Short mmCIF file of C-alpha atoms and ligand atoms in Angstrom, two decimals:
data_model
loop_
_atom_site.label_atom_id
_atom_site.label_comp_id
_atom_site.label_asym_id
_atom_site.label_seq_id
_atom_site.Cartn_x
_atom_site.Cartn_y
_atom_site.Cartn_z
CA MET A 1 24.42 -36.45 -24.10
CA THR A 2 24.98 -32.69 -24.57
CA THR A 3 22.19 -31.84 -27.11
CA THR A 4 19.34 -29.49 -25.67
CA ILE A 5 15.91 -30.06 -26.31
CA LYS A 6 13.39 -27.06 -26.29
CA ARG A 7 11.49 -27.16 -22.75
CA ASN A 8 7.84 -26.77 -23.44
CA ILE A 9 5.52 -26.12 -20.69
CA LEU A 10 2.45 -28.21 -21.04
CA LEU A 11 -0.67 -26.97 -19.27
CA ASN A 12 -2.71 -29.69 -20.85
CA PRO A 13 -4.04 -32.54 -18.78
CA GLY A 14 -1.24 -34.93 -20.01
CA PRO A 15 1.17 -35.82 -21.53
CA ALA A 16 3.23 -33.66 -19.17
CA THR A 17 6.45 -31.72 -19.27
CA THR A 18 9.06 -34.23 -18.71
CA THR A 19 12.73 -33.88 -17.73
CA ASP A 20 15.39 -34.18 -20.03
CA THR A 21 16.91 -37.11 -18.30
CA VAL A 22 13.55 -38.88 -18.95
CA LYS A 23 13.62 -38.15 -22.62
CA PHE A 24 17.11 -39.30 -23.15
CA ALA A 25 16.56 -42.52 -20.96
CA GLN A 26 14.83 -43.74 -24.17
CA VAL A 27 18.01 -43.52 -26.26
CA VAL A 28 19.61 -46.92 -25.59
CA PRO A 29 20.86 -50.08 -27.29
CA ASP A 30 18.41 -51.97 -29.41
CA ILE A 31 16.95 -54.90 -27.54
CA CYS A 32 14.53 -57.67 -27.77
CA PRO A 33 12.03 -57.43 -25.12
CA ARG A 34 12.06 -61.14 -24.79
CA GLU A 35 15.52 -61.04 -23.23
CA LYS A 36 15.78 -62.06 -19.45
CA GLU A 37 17.27 -58.32 -18.88
CA PHE A 38 14.04 -56.76 -19.97
CA ALA A 39 11.84 -59.04 -17.89
CA SER A 40 13.84 -58.22 -14.81
CA MET A 41 13.25 -54.54 -15.45
CA MET A 42 9.54 -55.05 -15.82
CA LYS A 43 9.30 -57.13 -12.70
CA GLN A 44 10.91 -54.16 -10.76
CA LEU A 45 8.75 -51.80 -12.52
CA ARG A 46 5.65 -53.61 -11.69
CA GLY A 47 6.73 -53.40 -7.87
CA ASP A 48 7.20 -49.78 -8.25
CA PHE A 49 3.92 -49.16 -9.39
CA VAL A 50 2.33 -51.06 -6.48
CA LYS A 51 4.32 -48.78 -4.12
CA VAL A 52 3.32 -45.47 -5.85
CA ALA A 53 -0.27 -46.52 -5.13
CA HIS A 54 0.68 -47.68 -1.44
CA GLY A 55 -0.50 -51.21 -2.33
CA ASN A 56 0.15 -54.14 -0.03
CA PRO A 57 2.99 -56.15 -2.01
CA SER A 58 1.79 -59.67 -0.92
CA LYS A 59 -1.94 -58.64 -1.90
CA HIS A 60 -1.67 -56.18 -4.85
CA THR A 61 -0.05 -56.49 -8.17
CA ALA A 62 0.61 -54.44 -11.22
CA VAL A 63 -0.48 -55.41 -14.85
CA LEU A 64 0.97 -53.71 -17.68
CA PHE A 65 -0.54 -52.90 -21.10
CA CYS A 66 0.60 -50.94 -24.18
CA GLY A 67 -1.84 -48.25 -24.99
CA SER A 68 -3.15 -44.93 -23.74
CA GLY A 69 -5.10 -44.58 -20.39
CA THR A 70 -8.35 -45.59 -21.66
CA ILE A 71 -7.25 -49.19 -22.31
CA ASN A 72 -7.48 -49.57 -18.54
CA ILE A 73 -11.10 -48.48 -18.30
CA ASP A 74 -11.84 -50.93 -21.05
CA ILE A 75 -10.03 -53.71 -19.39
CA CYS A 76 -11.09 -53.44 -16.03
CA LEU A 77 -14.83 -53.23 -16.89
CA ASN A 78 -14.71 -56.15 -19.79
CA SER A 79 -12.48 -58.27 -17.44
CA LEU A 80 -14.02 -57.75 -13.86
CA LEU A 81 -17.62 -58.43 -14.40
CA ASP A 82 -18.82 -62.11 -13.64
CA LYS A 83 -21.71 -63.42 -15.45
CA GLY A 84 -24.91 -62.21 -14.30
CA LYS A 85 -23.47 -59.22 -12.67
CA LYS A 86 -23.98 -55.51 -12.98
CA ALA A 87 -21.54 -52.53 -12.87
CA LEU A 88 -22.43 -49.43 -11.07
CA ILE A 89 -20.95 -46.16 -12.62
CA VAL A 90 -20.83 -43.29 -10.24
CA ASN A 91 -20.73 -40.65 -13.21
CA ASN A 92 -20.11 -36.86 -12.72
CA GLY A 93 -18.06 -36.15 -15.40
CA ALA A 94 -16.50 -36.99 -18.87
CA TYR A 95 -14.50 -39.81 -17.94
CA SER A 96 -16.84 -41.79 -15.93
CA SER A 97 -19.12 -41.24 -19.16
CA ARG A 98 -16.42 -42.94 -20.95
CA ALA A 99 -16.80 -46.16 -18.83
CA VAL A 100 -20.35 -45.92 -19.45
CA GLU A 101 -19.95 -46.00 -23.23
CA ILE A 102 -17.44 -48.93 -22.82
CA CYS A 103 -20.24 -50.84 -21.00
CA GLN A 104 -22.52 -50.07 -23.71
CA TYR A 105 -20.05 -51.51 -26.43
CA TYR A 106 -19.45 -54.60 -24.48
CA GLY A 107 -23.06 -54.92 -24.02
CA LEU A 108 -22.31 -55.28 -20.19
CA PRO A 109 -25.17 -54.98 -17.74
CA TYR A 110 -24.58 -51.51 -15.93
CA LYS A 111 -26.52 -48.75 -13.86
CA ASP A 112 -25.37 -45.31 -14.71
CA LEU A 113 -25.73 -43.12 -11.70
CA LYS A 114 -25.56 -39.69 -13.47
CA SER A 115 -25.02 -36.39 -11.52
CA SER A 116 -24.19 -32.76 -11.90
CA VAL A 117 -20.52 -32.32 -13.39
CA PHE A 118 -20.14 -29.64 -11.05
CA GLU A 119 -20.72 -31.54 -7.76
CA LEU A 120 -19.94 -34.34 -5.58
CA PRO A 121 -22.13 -37.39 -6.00
CA ASP A 122 -24.74 -38.14 -3.33
CA LEU A 123 -23.49 -40.74 -1.17
CA ASN A 124 -27.06 -41.65 -0.03
CA GLU A 125 -28.18 -42.22 -3.35
CA ILE A 126 -25.09 -44.54 -4.29
CA ASP A 127 -25.97 -46.42 -0.87
CA LYS A 128 -29.74 -46.68 -1.93
CA VAL A 129 -28.81 -48.09 -5.68
CA LEU A 130 -26.67 -50.65 -4.14
CA ARG A 131 -29.26 -51.79 -1.66
CA GLU A 132 -31.84 -52.15 -4.52
CA ASN A 133 -29.48 -53.64 -6.83
CA MET A 134 -28.11 -57.01 -5.06
CA ASP A 135 -26.71 -58.00 -8.51
CA ILE A 136 -23.99 -55.07 -8.57
CA SER A 137 -20.76 -56.68 -8.13
CA LEU A 138 -18.65 -53.66 -9.41
CA VAL A 139 -18.77 -49.90 -8.09
CA TYR A 140 -16.88 -47.73 -10.58
CA THR A 141 -15.77 -44.03 -10.54
CA THR A 142 -13.33 -41.39 -11.42
CA HIS A 143 -11.04 -40.14 -8.47
CA HIS A 144 -10.04 -36.91 -10.51
CA GLU A 145 -12.52 -35.90 -13.33
CA THR A 146 -10.00 -34.29 -15.45
CA GLY A 147 -12.76 -32.57 -17.53
CA THR A 148 -13.67 -30.25 -14.66
CA GLY A 149 -11.06 -30.78 -12.12
CA LEU A 150 -13.35 -32.07 -9.64
CA LEU A 151 -12.17 -34.83 -7.01
CA ASN A 152 -14.57 -37.42 -5.92
CA PRO A 153 -14.90 -38.81 -2.42
CA ILE A 154 -13.30 -42.28 -3.36
CA ARG A 155 -12.73 -43.32 0.21
CA LYS A 156 -16.35 -42.89 1.07
CA ILE A 157 -17.83 -44.41 -2.17
CA GLY A 158 -15.40 -47.50 -1.73
CA GLU A 159 -16.84 -48.13 2.02
CA LEU A 160 -19.97 -48.33 0.60
CA ALA A 161 -19.15 -50.61 -2.23
CA HIS A 162 -17.43 -52.98 0.16
CA ARG A 163 -20.34 -52.91 2.64
CA HIS A 164 -22.63 -54.12 -0.02
CA GLY A 165 -19.92 -56.84 -1.29
CA ALA A 166 -18.91 -55.01 -4.35
CA MET A 167 -15.41 -54.44 -5.48
CA PHE A 168 -14.28 -50.76 -5.98
CA VAL A 169 -12.67 -49.76 -9.39
CA VAL A 170 -11.27 -46.20 -9.84
CA ASP A 171 -9.73 -44.44 -12.54
CA THR A 172 -6.98 -42.77 -10.85
CA THR A 173 -5.29 -41.75 -14.26
CA SER A 174 -5.08 -37.91 -13.42
CA SER A 175 -4.34 -38.27 -10.03
CA LEU A 176 -1.90 -41.26 -9.20
CA GLY A 177 1.40 -39.99 -8.22
CA MET A 178 0.34 -36.38 -7.71
CA ILE A 179 -2.02 -35.89 -5.02
CA PRO A 180 -2.32 -38.19 -1.70
CA PHE A 181 -3.74 -41.67 -2.62
CA ASP A 182 -3.34 -44.94 -0.66
CA MET A 183 -5.42 -47.76 -2.42
CA VAL A 184 -5.72 -49.60 0.92
CA LYS A 185 -7.01 -46.64 3.14
CA ASP A 186 -9.09 -45.46 0.12
CA ASN A 187 -10.90 -48.86 -0.24
CA VAL A 188 -9.92 -49.15 -3.73
CA ASP A 189 -9.57 -52.78 -5.31
CA PHE A 190 -8.39 -51.57 -8.72
CA CYS A 191 -6.64 -48.28 -9.82
CA MET A 192 -4.97 -47.45 -12.78
CA ALA A 193 -2.90 -44.92 -14.81
CA SER A 194 -0.44 -44.50 -17.63
CA ALA A 195 3.06 -43.38 -17.76
CA GLN A 196 2.78 -39.79 -19.30
CA LYS A 197 0.58 -38.39 -16.72
CA GLY A 198 1.54 -38.34 -12.87
CA LEU A 199 4.99 -40.16 -13.30
CA GLN A 200 6.23 -37.70 -15.91
CA ALA A 201 7.03 -40.25 -18.51
CA MET A 202 6.09 -41.13 -22.08
CA THR A 203 3.04 -41.99 -23.61
CA GLY A 204 2.41 -45.85 -24.47
CA LEU A 205 2.53 -47.53 -21.36
CA SER A 206 -0.68 -48.11 -19.09
CA PHE A 207 -1.13 -50.35 -15.95
CA ILE A 208 -3.77 -51.50 -13.58
CA ILE A 209 -2.86 -52.00 -9.74
CA GLY A 210 -5.18 -54.36 -8.15
CA ASP A 211 -6.26 -57.39 -5.84
CA GLU A 212 -4.34 -60.30 -6.98
CA ALA A 213 -7.01 -62.55 -5.64
CA ILE A 214 -9.75 -61.01 -7.61
CA ILE A 215 -7.62 -60.95 -10.88
CA ARG A 216 -7.21 -64.94 -10.08
CA LYS A 217 -11.06 -65.15 -9.58
CA SER A 218 -11.77 -63.49 -12.80
CA LYS A 219 -10.09 -66.25 -14.69
CA ASP A 220 -13.73 -67.68 -14.79
CA PHE A 221 -15.35 -64.61 -15.92
CA PRO A 222 -16.68 -64.33 -19.32
CA LYS A 223 -13.78 -63.19 -21.86
CA ARG A 224 -15.10 -60.52 -23.71
CA SER A 225 -11.82 -59.30 -25.45
CA TYR A 226 -8.69 -61.46 -26.43
CA TYR A 227 -6.04 -58.28 -26.32
CA CYS A 228 -7.63 -56.54 -23.45
CA ASN A 229 -8.20 -59.10 -20.86
CA LEU A 230 -6.73 -58.53 -17.40
CA TYR A 231 -6.37 -62.27 -16.47
CA LEU A 232 -4.63 -63.19 -19.65
CA GLN A 233 -2.19 -60.45 -19.17
CA TYR A 234 -1.48 -61.09 -15.44
CA GLU A 235 -1.21 -64.91 -16.40
CA TYR A 236 1.44 -64.44 -18.81
CA PHE A 237 3.21 -62.08 -16.70
CA GLU A 238 3.38 -64.29 -13.77
CA LYS A 239 4.54 -67.28 -16.17
CA THR A 240 7.02 -65.53 -17.93
CA GLY A 241 7.61 -62.15 -16.53
CA GLU A 242 6.73 -60.35 -20.01
CA MET A 243 3.81 -58.69 -21.75
CA HIS A 244 1.99 -60.95 -23.80
CA PHE A 245 2.48 -59.19 -26.78
CA THR A 246 5.15 -56.69 -27.74
CA PRO A 247 5.59 -53.88 -24.98
CA PRO A 248 6.24 -50.26 -25.76
CA VAL A 249 10.26 -50.79 -25.23
CA GLN A 250 11.55 -47.27 -25.01
CA THR A 251 8.60 -46.03 -23.08
CA ILE A 252 9.58 -48.56 -20.66
CA TYR A 253 13.15 -47.24 -20.09
CA ALA A 254 11.66 -43.57 -19.90
CA THR A 255 9.17 -44.93 -17.14
CA ILE A 256 11.82 -46.58 -15.21
CA GLN A 257 13.92 -43.04 -15.00
CA ALA A 258 10.94 -41.33 -14.36
CA LEU A 259 10.02 -43.66 -11.28
CA LYS A 260 13.63 -43.03 -10.06
CA GLU A 261 13.08 -39.13 -10.35
CA TYR A 262 9.81 -39.60 -8.52
CA PHE A 263 11.23 -41.53 -5.71
CA GLU A 264 14.00 -38.93 -5.41
CA GLU A 265 11.76 -35.92 -5.23
CA GLY A 266 9.58 -37.95 -2.88
CA GLU A 267 5.81 -38.03 -2.99
CA GLU A 268 5.39 -35.08 -0.27
CA ASN A 269 7.50 -32.72 -1.89
CA LYS A 270 6.07 -33.56 -5.30
CA PHE A 271 2.50 -33.21 -3.91
CA ALA A 272 3.84 -29.88 -2.58
CA ARG A 273 5.22 -28.72 -5.86
CA HIS A 274 1.90 -29.42 -7.68
CA ARG A 275 0.08 -27.42 -5.04
CA ARG A 276 2.31 -24.42 -5.67
CA VAL A 277 1.73 -24.59 -9.52
CA TYR A 278 -2.10 -24.99 -8.68
CA GLU A 279 -2.22 -21.96 -6.27
CA ALA A 280 0.01 -19.89 -8.95
CA ILE A 281 -2.70 -20.78 -11.72
CA HIS A 282 -5.33 -19.52 -9.36
CA LYS A 283 -3.67 -16.31 -8.45
CA GLY A 284 -2.86 -15.66 -12.17
CA ILE A 285 -6.50 -16.20 -13.10
CA GLU A 286 -7.84 -13.88 -10.47
CA GLU A 287 -5.41 -11.02 -11.41
CA LEU A 288 -6.65 -11.24 -14.96
CA GLY A 289 -10.36 -11.23 -13.49
CA LEU A 290 -10.97 -14.42 -14.95
CA GLU A 291 -13.24 -17.17 -13.12
CA TYR A 292 -13.12 -20.70 -12.68
CA VAL A 293 -16.11 -23.02 -12.77
CA VAL A 294 -16.01 -25.57 -9.93
CA ASP A 295 -15.88 -24.55 -6.36
CA LYS A 296 -12.31 -24.53 -4.95
CA ASP A 297 -13.28 -26.76 -2.02
CA ILE A 298 -14.00 -29.57 -4.26
CA GLN A 299 -11.19 -29.16 -6.89
CA SER A 300 -8.23 -31.72 -7.23
CA GLY A 301 -5.68 -29.10 -7.29
CA LEU A 302 -4.36 -30.47 -10.58
CA VAL A 303 -6.77 -28.83 -13.17
CA VAL A 304 -8.46 -25.63 -13.20
CA SER A 305 -11.22 -25.05 -15.58
CA VAL A 306 -11.47 -21.29 -16.48
CA LEU A 307 -14.73 -19.49 -17.94
CA TYR A 308 -14.16 -17.88 -21.28
CA PRO A 309 -13.81 -14.21 -20.51
CA ASP A 310 -16.67 -11.83 -20.95
CA ASN A 311 -15.23 -10.25 -23.92
CA PRO A 312 -16.80 -10.63 -27.58
CA LYS A 313 -13.39 -10.63 -29.17
CA TRP A 314 -12.29 -13.77 -26.86
CA ASP A 315 -10.81 -16.43 -29.31
CA PHE A 316 -9.40 -19.23 -27.86
CA GLU A 317 -7.81 -20.51 -30.84
CA LYS A 318 -5.92 -17.09 -31.16
CA VAL A 319 -4.96 -17.24 -27.69
CA HIS A 320 -3.96 -20.69 -27.76
CA ASP A 321 -1.77 -20.07 -30.86
CA TYR A 322 0.06 -17.19 -29.17
CA CYS A 323 0.87 -19.05 -26.12
CA TYR A 324 1.71 -22.13 -28.14
CA GLU A 325 4.44 -20.08 -30.30
CA ARG A 326 6.08 -19.07 -26.95
CA GLY A 327 6.20 -22.43 -25.65
CA PHE A 328 3.03 -22.74 -23.45
CA THR A 329 0.27 -25.13 -24.42
CA ILE A 330 -3.33 -24.33 -23.00
CA TYR A 331 -6.01 -26.86 -23.62
CA PRO A 332 -9.85 -26.65 -24.48
CA GLY A 333 -12.33 -27.61 -21.92
CA LYS A 334 -14.67 -30.69 -21.60
CA ILE A 335 -17.83 -29.49 -20.09
CA SER A 336 -20.59 -29.62 -22.57
CA THR A 337 -22.71 -26.92 -21.32
CA THR A 338 -20.10 -24.21 -20.55
CA ASN A 339 -17.36 -22.46 -22.55
CA THR A 340 -14.14 -23.20 -20.70
CA PHE A 341 -10.54 -23.90 -21.06
CA ARG A 342 -8.00 -25.71 -18.78
CA LEU A 343 -5.04 -24.82 -17.27
CA CYS A 344 -3.34 -28.09 -15.34
CA ALA A 345 -0.65 -28.42 -12.87
CA LEU A 346 0.70 -31.78 -14.23
CA GLY A 347 4.32 -32.09 -15.24
CA GLN A 348 7.95 -31.22 -14.37
CA ILE A 349 6.90 -27.53 -13.88
CA ASP A 350 7.34 -25.21 -11.07
CA GLU A 351 5.45 -21.76 -9.74
CA GLU A 352 7.98 -20.02 -12.11
CA ASP A 353 6.72 -21.32 -14.95
CA ILE A 354 3.45 -20.40 -14.27
CA LYS A 355 4.17 -16.79 -13.55
CA ASN A 356 6.11 -16.66 -16.98
CA PHE A 357 2.81 -18.11 -18.66
CA PHE A 358 0.70 -15.38 -17.33
CA VAL A 359 2.99 -12.71 -18.66
CA ILE A 360 2.12 -14.24 -22.25
CA LEU A 361 -1.34 -15.00 -21.60
CA LYS A 362 -1.92 -11.48 -20.56
CA GLU A 363 -0.23 -10.04 -23.86
CA ALA A 364 -2.47 -12.43 -25.77
CA MET A 365 -5.45 -11.04 -24.37
CA GLU A 366 -4.31 -7.55 -24.77
CA ILE A 367 -3.96 -7.96 -28.33
CA LEU A 368 -6.99 -9.80 -29.24
C1 PLP B 401 -6.03 -38.87 -19.39
C2 PLP B 401 -7.25 -39.82 -18.79
C3 PLP B 401 -7.69 -40.75 -19.28
C4 PLP B 401 -6.97 -41.51 -20.43
O1 PLP B 401 -6.96 -41.15 -21.57
P1 PLP B 401 -6.30 -41.39 -22.81
O2 PLP B 401 -6.24 -40.37 -23.88
O3 PLP B 401 -6.52 -42.82 -23.23
O4 PLP B 401 -4.39 -41.38 -22.21
C5 PLP B 401 -8.65 -41.69 -18.50
N1 PLP B 401 -9.18 -41.07 -17.37
C6 PLP B 401 -8.76 -40.16 -16.83
C7 PLP B 401 -9.41 -39.45 -15.66
C8 PLP B 401 -7.78 -39.15 -17.53
O5 PLP B 401 -7.51 -37.77 -17.01
#
């Protein structure tokens, strides 16, 4: 294919900048996804997702869904809680707050252990809550809180959950495939992501990677949703190799290409590249005299929340539009108490793109 597509640098927290080869992987002959050929592609895809999370192939499985990343949070919470049991949400950010809202919508028993969005959760507090609430069977948190850029200590939280006999479910949407993660060593029973973030594919495909034995056990848990039930989707995959309902066909082709590129680049090289981008972002904001809000030693290395500059003429929209017209997308903040914007290190970008971006951002700030 010789067509060239304008390359935009997305500094928003996903969807991310993709390669042309991933974009073009979607241009394929029409196919009915009920064909065997398609089912065998999905089998391989499920195995590869388990590999990305360093799951154990004889213990863990991946279940795919058609939807954005939030569908995973919804599914895990509504499907994995048995009757009479409670979920503990370790909540220090916008995405764990979303999990709390999902519990509320389903009327699930939950405890919202809320703490500052700028700090790590208190492990002693988590331990205490687990000791005092024997009916908690599911501990939930967000690995990388994309709203602030904070990275949670999941390995330690998972250890506490397991010590008290609870399963550990983690939203890894904005970390999987980008920073070191190993679901076995990190004590994670269920993790999740969608194709357009760490894997640099397209929107519309989400997946949950988790413990097959627990999924099988959840067969007897209350069914709270028809479309969004983990066991039902798992069972259908096991029986037929297919998604229960129509899959996002073209996105699946793009994801297969993206995974090929992921394994070719290599996990370590990819981590290093995201890190370079992140360091370049920090260098750039420091040169402009801008400040970040979360202590650097608890940042994920993927999202930098930047304070609005102390300039009465600052206008985020104007700066955004100036950058956008020149191919760079910046993103508003997600912290209710502070005015911030976000610069993210996701996607197929490198240091050089960030250097180019800061030339434009500097111009934008000068002509305000
Ligand atoms: C992006 C993201 C999601 C999913 O958001 P969608 O808009 O539904 O794709 C969930 N959790 C985290 C931590 C995220 O960064």
